[in-house]
Short mmCIF file of C-alpha atoms and ligand atoms in Angstrom, two decimals:
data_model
loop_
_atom_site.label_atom_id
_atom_site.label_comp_id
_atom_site.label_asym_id
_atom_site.label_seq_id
_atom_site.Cartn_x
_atom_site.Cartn_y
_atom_site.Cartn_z
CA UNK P 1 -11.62 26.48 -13.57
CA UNK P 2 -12.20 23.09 -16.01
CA UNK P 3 -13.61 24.51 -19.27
CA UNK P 4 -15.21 21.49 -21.24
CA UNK P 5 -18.87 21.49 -21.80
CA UNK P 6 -20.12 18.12 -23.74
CA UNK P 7 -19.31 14.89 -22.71
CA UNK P 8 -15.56 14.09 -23.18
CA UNK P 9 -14.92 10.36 -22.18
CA UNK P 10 -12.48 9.49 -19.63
CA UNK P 11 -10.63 7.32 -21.78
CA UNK P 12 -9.13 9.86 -24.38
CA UNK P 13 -7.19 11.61 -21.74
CA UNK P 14 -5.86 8.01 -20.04
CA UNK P 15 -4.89 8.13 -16.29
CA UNK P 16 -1.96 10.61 -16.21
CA UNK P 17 -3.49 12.57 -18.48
CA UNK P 18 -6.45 12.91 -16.19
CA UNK P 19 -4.73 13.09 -13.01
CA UNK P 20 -2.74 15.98 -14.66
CA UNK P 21 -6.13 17.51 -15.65
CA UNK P 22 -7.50 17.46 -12.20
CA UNK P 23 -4.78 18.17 -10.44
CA UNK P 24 -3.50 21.45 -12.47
CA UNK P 25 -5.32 24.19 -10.41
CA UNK P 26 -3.95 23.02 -6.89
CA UNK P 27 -1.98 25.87 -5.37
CA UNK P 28 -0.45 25.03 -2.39
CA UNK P 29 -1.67 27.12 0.85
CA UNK P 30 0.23 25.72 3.77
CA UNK P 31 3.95 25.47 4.85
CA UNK P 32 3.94 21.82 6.14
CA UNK P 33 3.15 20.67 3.03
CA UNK P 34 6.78 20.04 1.29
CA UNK P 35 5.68 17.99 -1.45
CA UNK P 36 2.67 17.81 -3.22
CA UNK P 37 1.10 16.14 -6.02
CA UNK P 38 3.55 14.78 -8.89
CA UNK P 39 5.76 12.09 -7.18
CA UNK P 40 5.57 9.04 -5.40
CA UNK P 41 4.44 10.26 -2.34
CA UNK P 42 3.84 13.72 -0.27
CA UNK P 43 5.72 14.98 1.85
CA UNK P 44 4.99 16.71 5.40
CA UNK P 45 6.62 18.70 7.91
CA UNK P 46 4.47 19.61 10.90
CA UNK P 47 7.92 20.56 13.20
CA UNK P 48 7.36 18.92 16.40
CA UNK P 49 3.77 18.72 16.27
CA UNK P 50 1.50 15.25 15.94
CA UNK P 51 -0.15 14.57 13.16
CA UNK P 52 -3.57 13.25 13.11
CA UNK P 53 -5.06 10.75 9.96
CA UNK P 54 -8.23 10.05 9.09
CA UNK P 55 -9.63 8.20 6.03
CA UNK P 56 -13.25 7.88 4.85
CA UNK P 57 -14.56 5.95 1.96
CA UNK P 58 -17.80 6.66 0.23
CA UNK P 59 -19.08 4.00 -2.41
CA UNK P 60 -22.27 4.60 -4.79
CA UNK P 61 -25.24 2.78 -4.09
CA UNK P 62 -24.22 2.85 0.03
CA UNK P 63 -23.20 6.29 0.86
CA UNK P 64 -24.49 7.98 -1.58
CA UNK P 65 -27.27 8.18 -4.22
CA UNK P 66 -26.44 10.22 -7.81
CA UNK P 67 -29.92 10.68 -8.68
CA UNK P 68 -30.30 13.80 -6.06
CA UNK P 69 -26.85 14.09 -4.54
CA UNK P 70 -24.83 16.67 -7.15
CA UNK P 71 -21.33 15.91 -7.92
CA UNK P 72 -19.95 19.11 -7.01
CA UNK P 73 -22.01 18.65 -3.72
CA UNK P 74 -20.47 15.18 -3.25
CA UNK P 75 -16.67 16.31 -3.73
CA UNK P 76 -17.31 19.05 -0.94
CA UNK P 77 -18.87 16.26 1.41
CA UNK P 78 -16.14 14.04 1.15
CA UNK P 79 -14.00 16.36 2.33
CA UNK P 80 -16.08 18.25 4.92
CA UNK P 81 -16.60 14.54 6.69
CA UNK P 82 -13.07 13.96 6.71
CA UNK P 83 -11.91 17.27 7.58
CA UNK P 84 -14.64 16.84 10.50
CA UNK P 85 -12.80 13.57 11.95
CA UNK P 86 -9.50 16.18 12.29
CA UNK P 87 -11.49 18.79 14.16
CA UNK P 88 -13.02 16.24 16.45
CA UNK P 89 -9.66 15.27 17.63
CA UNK P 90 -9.21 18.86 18.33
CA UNK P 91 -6.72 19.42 15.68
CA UNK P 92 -6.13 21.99 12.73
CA UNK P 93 -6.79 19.98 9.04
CA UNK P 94 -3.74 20.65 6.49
CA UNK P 95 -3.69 17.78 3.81
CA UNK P 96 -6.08 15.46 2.24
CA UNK P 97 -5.50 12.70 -0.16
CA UNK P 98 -8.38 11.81 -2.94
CA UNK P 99 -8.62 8.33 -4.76
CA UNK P 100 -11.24 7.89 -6.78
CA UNK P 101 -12.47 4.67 -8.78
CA UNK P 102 -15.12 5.46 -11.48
CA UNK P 103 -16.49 3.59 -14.24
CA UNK P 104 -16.39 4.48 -18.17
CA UNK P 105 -20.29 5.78 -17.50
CA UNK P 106 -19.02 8.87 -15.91
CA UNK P 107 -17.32 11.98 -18.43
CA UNK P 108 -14.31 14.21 -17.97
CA UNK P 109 -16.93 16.65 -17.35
CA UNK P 110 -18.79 14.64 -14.26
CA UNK P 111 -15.28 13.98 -12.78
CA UNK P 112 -14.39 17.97 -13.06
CA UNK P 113 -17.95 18.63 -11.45
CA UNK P 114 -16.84 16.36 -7.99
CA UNK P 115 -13.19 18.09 -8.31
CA UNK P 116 -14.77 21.18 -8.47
CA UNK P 117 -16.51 20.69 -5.12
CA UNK P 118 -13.21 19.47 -3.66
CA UNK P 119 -11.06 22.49 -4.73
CA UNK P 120 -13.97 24.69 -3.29
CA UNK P 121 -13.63 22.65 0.43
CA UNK P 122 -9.83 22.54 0.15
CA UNK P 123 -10.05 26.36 0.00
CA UNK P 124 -13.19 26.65 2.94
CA UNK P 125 -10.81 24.51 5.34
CA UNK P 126 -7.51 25.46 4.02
CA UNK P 127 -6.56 22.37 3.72
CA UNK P 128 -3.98 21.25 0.20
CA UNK P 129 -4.53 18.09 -2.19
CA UNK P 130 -1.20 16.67 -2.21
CA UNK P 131 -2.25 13.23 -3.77
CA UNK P 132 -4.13 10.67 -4.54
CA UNK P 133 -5.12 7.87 -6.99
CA UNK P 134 -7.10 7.42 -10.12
CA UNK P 135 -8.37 4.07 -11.00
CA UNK P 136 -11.32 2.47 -12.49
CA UNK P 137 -14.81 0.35 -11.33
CA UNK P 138 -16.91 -1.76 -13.23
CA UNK P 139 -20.05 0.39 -12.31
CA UNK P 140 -19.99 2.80 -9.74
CA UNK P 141 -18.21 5.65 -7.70
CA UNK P 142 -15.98 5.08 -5.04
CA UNK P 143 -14.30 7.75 -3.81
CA UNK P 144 -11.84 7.88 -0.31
CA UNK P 145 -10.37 10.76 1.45
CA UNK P 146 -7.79 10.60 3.80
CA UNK P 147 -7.34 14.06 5.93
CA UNK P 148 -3.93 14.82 7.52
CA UNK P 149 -3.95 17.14 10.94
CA UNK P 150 -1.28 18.75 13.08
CA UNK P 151 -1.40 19.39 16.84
CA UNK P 152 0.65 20.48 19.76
CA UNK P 153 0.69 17.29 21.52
CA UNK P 154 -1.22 18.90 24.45
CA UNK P 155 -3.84 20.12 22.56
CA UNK P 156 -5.32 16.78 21.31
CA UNK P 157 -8.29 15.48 22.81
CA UNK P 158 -9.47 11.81 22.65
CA UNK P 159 -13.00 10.16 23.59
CA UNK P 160 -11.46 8.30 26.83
CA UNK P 161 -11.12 11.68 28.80
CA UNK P 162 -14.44 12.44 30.40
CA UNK P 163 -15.07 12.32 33.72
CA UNK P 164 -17.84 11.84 36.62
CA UNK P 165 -19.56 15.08 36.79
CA UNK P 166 -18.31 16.60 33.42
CA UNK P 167 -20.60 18.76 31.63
CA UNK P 168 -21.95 17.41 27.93
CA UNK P 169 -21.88 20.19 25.03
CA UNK P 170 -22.73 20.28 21.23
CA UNK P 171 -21.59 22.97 18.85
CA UNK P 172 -24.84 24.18 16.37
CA UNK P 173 -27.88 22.33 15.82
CA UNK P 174 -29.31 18.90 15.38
CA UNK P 175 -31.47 16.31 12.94
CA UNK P 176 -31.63 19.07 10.07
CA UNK P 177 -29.49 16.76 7.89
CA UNK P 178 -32.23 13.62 8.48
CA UNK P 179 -34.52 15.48 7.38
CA UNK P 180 -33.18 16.74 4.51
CA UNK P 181 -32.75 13.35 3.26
CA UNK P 182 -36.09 12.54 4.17
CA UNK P 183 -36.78 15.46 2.02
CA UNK P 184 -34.67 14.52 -1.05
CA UNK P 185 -35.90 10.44 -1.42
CA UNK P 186 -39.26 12.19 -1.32
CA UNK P 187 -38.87 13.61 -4.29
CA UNK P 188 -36.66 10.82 -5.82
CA UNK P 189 -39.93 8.41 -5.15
CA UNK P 190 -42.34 11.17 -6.75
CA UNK P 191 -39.58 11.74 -9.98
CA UNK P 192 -39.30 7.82 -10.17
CA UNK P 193 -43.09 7.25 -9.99
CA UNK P 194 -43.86 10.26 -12.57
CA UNK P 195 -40.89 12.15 -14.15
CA UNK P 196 -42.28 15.25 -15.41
CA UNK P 197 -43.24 16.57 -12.41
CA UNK P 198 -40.75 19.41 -11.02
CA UNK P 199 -39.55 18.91 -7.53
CA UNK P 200 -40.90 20.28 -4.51
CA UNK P 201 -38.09 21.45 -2.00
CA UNK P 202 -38.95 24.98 -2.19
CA UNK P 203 -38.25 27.01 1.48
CA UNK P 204 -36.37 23.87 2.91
CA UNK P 205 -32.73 25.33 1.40
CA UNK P 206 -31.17 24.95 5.16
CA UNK P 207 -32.02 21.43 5.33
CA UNK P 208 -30.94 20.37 2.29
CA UNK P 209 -27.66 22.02 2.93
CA UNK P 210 -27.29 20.14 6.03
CA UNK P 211 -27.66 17.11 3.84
CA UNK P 212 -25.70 17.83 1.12
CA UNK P 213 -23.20 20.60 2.13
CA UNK P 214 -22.19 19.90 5.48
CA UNK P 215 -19.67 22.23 7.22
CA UNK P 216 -16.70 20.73 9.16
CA UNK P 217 -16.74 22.16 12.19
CA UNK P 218 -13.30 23.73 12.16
CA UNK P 219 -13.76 27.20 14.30
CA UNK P 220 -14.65 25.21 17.15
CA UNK P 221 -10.75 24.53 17.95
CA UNK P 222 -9.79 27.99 17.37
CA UNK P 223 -13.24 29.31 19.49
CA UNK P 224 -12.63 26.84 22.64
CA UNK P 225 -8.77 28.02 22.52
CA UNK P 226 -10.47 31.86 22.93
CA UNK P 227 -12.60 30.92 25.35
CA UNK P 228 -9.90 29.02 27.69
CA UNK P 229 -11.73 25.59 27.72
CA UNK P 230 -9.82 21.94 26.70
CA UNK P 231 -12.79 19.58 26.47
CA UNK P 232 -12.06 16.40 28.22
CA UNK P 233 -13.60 14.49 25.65
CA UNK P 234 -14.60 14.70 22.09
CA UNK P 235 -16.54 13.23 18.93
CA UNK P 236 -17.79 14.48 15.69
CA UNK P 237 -21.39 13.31 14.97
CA UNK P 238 -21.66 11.52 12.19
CA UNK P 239 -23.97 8.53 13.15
CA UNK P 240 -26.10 10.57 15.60
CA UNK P 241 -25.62 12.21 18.48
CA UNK P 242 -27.08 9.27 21.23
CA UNK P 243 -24.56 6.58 19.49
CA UNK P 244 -21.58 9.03 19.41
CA UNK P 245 -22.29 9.64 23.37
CA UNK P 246 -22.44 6.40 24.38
CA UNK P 247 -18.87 5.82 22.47
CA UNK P 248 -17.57 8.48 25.14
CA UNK P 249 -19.71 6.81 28.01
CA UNK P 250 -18.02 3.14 26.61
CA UNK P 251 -14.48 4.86 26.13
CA UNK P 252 -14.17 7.11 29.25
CA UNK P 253 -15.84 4.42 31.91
CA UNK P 254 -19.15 6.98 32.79
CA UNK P 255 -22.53 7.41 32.27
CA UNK P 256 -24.61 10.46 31.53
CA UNK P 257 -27.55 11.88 31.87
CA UNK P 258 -29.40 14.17 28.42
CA UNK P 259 -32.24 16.48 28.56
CA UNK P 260 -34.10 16.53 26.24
CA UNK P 261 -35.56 19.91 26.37
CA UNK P 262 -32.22 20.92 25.71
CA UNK P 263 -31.01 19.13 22.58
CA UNK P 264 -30.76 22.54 20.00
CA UNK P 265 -33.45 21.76 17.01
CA UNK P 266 -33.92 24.08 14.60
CA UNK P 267 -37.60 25.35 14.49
CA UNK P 268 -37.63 24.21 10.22
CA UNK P 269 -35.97 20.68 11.41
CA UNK P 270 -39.22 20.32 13.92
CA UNK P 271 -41.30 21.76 11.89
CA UNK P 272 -40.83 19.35 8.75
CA UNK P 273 -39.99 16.38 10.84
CA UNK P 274 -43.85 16.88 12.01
CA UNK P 275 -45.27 16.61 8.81
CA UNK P 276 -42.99 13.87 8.41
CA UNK P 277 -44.48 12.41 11.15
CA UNK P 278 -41.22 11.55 12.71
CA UNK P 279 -40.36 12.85 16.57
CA UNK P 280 -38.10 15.48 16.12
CA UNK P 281 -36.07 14.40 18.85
CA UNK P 282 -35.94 10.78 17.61
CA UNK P 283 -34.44 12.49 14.45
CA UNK P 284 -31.77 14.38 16.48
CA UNK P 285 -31.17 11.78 18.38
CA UNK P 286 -30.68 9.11 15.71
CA UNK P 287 -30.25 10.98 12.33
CA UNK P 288 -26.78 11.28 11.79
CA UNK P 289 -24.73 13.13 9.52
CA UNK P 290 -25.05 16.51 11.21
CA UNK P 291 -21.19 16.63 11.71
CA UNK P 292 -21.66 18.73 14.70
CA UNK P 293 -19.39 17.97 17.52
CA UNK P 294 -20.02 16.54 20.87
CA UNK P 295 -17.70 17.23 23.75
CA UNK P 296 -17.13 17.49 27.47
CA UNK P 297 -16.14 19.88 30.06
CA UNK P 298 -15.46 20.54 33.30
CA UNK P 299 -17.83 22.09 35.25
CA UNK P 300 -15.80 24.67 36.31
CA UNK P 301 -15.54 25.46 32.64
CA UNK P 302 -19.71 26.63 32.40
CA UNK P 303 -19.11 30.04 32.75
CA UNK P 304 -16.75 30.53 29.75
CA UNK P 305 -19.52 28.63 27.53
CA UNK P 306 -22.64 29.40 29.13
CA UNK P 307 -23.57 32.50 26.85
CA UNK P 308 -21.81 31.48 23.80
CA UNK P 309 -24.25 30.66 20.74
CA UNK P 310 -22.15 27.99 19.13
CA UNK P 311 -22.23 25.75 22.31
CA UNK P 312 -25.18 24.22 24.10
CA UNK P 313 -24.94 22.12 26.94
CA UNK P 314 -27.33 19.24 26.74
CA UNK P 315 -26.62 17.13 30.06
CA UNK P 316 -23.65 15.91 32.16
CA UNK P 317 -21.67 12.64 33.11
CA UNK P 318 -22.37 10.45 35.57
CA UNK P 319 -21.19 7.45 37.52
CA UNK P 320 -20.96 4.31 34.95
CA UNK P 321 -23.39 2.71 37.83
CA UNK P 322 -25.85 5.38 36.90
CA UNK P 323 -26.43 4.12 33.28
CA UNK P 324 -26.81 6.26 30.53
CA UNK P 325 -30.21 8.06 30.15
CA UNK P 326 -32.50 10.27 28.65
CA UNK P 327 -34.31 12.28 31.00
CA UNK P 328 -37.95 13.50 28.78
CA UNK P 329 -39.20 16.48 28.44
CA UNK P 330 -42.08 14.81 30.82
CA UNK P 331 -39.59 14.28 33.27
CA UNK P 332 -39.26 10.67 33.21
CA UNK P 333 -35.75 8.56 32.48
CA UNK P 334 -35.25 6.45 29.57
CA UNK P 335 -32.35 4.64 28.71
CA UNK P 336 -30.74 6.03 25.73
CA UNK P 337 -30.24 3.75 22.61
CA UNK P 338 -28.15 3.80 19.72
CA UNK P 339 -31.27 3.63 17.68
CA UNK P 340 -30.76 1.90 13.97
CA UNK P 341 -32.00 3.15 10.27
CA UNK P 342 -35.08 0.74 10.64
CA UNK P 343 -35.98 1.85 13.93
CA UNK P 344 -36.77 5.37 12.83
CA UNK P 345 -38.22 4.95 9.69
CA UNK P 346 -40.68 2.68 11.11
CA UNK P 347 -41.65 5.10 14.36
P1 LIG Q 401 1.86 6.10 -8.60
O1 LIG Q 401 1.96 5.33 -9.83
O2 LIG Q 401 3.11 6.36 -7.86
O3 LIG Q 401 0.72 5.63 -7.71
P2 LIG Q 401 0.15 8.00 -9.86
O4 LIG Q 401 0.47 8.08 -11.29
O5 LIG Q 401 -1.03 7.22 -9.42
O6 LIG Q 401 1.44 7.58 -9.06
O7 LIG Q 401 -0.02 9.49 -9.32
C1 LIG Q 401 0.82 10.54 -9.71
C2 LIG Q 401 0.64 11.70 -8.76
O8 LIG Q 401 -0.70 12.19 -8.82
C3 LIG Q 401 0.87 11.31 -7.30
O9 LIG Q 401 1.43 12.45 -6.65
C4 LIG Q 401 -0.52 11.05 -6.79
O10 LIG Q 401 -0.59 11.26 -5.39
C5 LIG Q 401 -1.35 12.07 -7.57
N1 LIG Q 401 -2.73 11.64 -7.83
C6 LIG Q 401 -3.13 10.50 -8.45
N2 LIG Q 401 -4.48 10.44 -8.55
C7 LIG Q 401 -4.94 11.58 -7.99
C8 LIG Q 401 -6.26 12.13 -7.77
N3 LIG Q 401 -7.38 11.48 -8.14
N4 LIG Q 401 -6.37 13.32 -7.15
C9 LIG Q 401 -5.26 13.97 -6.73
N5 LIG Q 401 -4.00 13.54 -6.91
C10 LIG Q 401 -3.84 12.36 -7.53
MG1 LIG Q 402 -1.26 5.57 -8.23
#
C-alpha cells in the first residue's frame, strides 16, 4: 500500500494532495454506494431499505493515548466502534465517512499508518470510504467516523422493545478489554518512570487485542437471522455491560434481574484482573469497551440459542416494580449500578 519510509511532512503534499494520497487505494465493494470519494458529497442507494447513521469522535488526550495505542491499531478502532453502533441496531454496515484533524507534529507516514488500519477494517466489515475531511489542530488527533447501515425496515431493532419476562443475552465474552488497558498504562507508568526497560505484556496477546483491536460484532445479524430469533431489544457495549442494561431497563419501561455466575469471563480476563486486584466481575460489569452486544429475547426463543457458543444468556426482564438487580454468586440481590471510572479503580 503507502510506500514512504522517513518522515515526509504533511505540509509538502497540502490538503488535496493528501486527501488524494489517502484516498487512492479505495476500491469500492458495495452496490449502494453510487458515489464515492472525489465530489461534494456521496451518494447512496439502499432501494427501499432504511438507512441507519452513526458518528463517533475520538480526540487525543480523551479517547485515546499515542504512547501505547498504535496508529494502525487506532484507524481499525475507529471504525470497528462505529461499525459496532450499525450492528447493534441490527443492521448490515456499508459506508463510513473519516475526518481527521491533525497537527504539523504528525508525518505523511503516521497519517498512512492510521489509514492503513482503516483500509484493513473497511475490508474486515465490508464496508467503503466514500468521504471525509482533512483539516488541521493545533496539537492533537481528532479523528470522527460516521458509519452508514441499511435495513429492511422490519429487521431493525431499537432499545425500547423489551418486555416483562424477556430473556437477557450477550454475544462473546466480557472485561478482557479493561484489563488490557490496565495492562498497557502499566507499562506506560514503568516506560515513563525508567525508559530502557522493555515492556512486559508477554502471554496477555488476547487482552490487548480486546483493547486495541476490537471486532464489531457483525455476524451476529446474519447468525440470529439463521437461528430464527429477532431480539426485542438491543445495545452494543461500549460503556459496560450494567450501564448499557439499564439504558434498555430506562428505554423499554422493565427491570431485570443478572446472575452473576453467568456473566461469560474469560479464564485470562479473571486471571489477570486477580493480580490486578480488581473483581473480575466488577471489571465486566463496569469496564467498557468490549463492543460485545447485549440483547433480548423471548423466552420462547431459548431453545434456538441455548447451545449456541456465541450467545450466553445472563438473566431476564422483569416488572419495572421489581428494580433492576444483581443477584451474587452468594445468592443475595444487589442493585445494579452504572458504576463510574473512579469507582473501579479505587475498589
Ligand atoms: P469539500 O471542499 O467539498 O469539503 P474536500 O476537498 O474536503 O471537499 O474533499 C474532497 C473529497 O475527498 C470529498 O469526496 C471528501 O469526502 C473526500 N475526503 C476529504 N478528506 C478525506 C479523508 N480524510 N478521508 C477520506 N476522504 C476524504
Ligand atoms: Mg472538506
Amino acid at each position: 500500500m503507502f510506500e514512504n519510509t522517513d518522515r515526509t511532512e504533511l505540509s509538502s503534499l497540502g490538503e488535496f494532495g493528501l486527501i488524494k494520497h489517502l484516498t487512492q487505494f479505495i476500491k469500492i465493494k458495495n452496490k449502494s454506494t453510487v458515489k464515492g470519494v472525489g465530489d461534494d458529497a456521496a451518494v447512496i442507494d439502499f432501494k427501499g431499505k432504511q438507512t441507519v447513521v452513526s458518528t463517533d469522535m475520538l480526540v487525543e488526550g480523551v479517547h485515546f493515548d499515542l504512547i501505547y495505542v498504535p496508529l494502525k491499531h487506532l484507524g481499525y478502532k475507529s471504525v470497528a466502534v462505529n461499525v459496532s453502533d450499525i450492528c447493534a441496531m441490527n443492521a448490515t454496515a456499508k459506508q463510513i465517512t473519516v475526518s481527521i484533524a491533525m497537527s504539523n507534529r504528525f508525518s505523511l507516514e503516521a497519517i498512512e499508518e492510521l489509514y492503513q488500519g482503516i483500509y484493513l477494517a473497511c475490508n474486515e466489515f465490508k464496508v467503503d470510504l466514500v468521504g471525509g475531511d482533512t483539516t488541521t489542530s493545533p496539537t492533537g488527533l481528532v479523528i470522527s467516523i460516521t458509519a452508514i447501515g441499511e435495513a429492511e425496515p422490519d429487521e431493525l431493532v431499537y432499545r425500547d422493545g423489551a418486555k416483562e419476562g424477556d430473556l437477557l443475552c450477550i454475544t462473546g465474552d466480557l472485561g478482557g478489554a479493561y484489563i488490557g488497558l490496565q495492562l498497557l498504562e502499566r507499562e506506560k507508568k514503568i516506560f515513563l518512570e525508567s525508559p530502557g526497560v522493555t515492556p512486559d505484556l508477554e502471554g496477555n496477546d488476547y487482552l490487548l487485542e480486546r483493547q486495541l483491536k476490537p471486532e464489531a460484532r457483525n455476524d451476529i445479524k446474519p447468525l440470529l437471522k439463521a437461528l430464527e430469533v429477532k431480539p426485542t431489544a438491543m445495545i452494543d457495549i461500549s460503556d459496560g455491560v450494567a450501564s448499557e442494561i439499564l439504558h434498555i431497563c430506562t428505554e423499554s419501561k422493565v427491570g431485570c434481574s443478572l446472575y452473576e455466575e453467568k456473566i461469560p469471563i474469560d479464564p485470562l480476563t479473571y486471571k489477570v484482573a486477580r493480580e490486578f486486584n480488581l473483581d473480575p466481575t466488577v471489571c465486566a460489569l463496569s469496564g467498557g469497551e468490549d463492543y460485545e452486544l447485549l440483547f433480548t429475547i423471548d423466552p420462547a426463543d431459548y431453545p434456538k440459542v441455548k447451545a449456541n457458543p456465541n450467545i450466553t444468556v445472563i438473566g431476564h426482564m422483569t416488572n419495572a416494580k421489581e428494580g433492576t438487580h444483581l443477584i451474587t454468586k452468594g445468592g443475595s440481590q444487589t442493585p445494579l449500578k452504572a458504576q463510574g471510572w473512579d469507582a473501579l479503580l479505587n475498589k
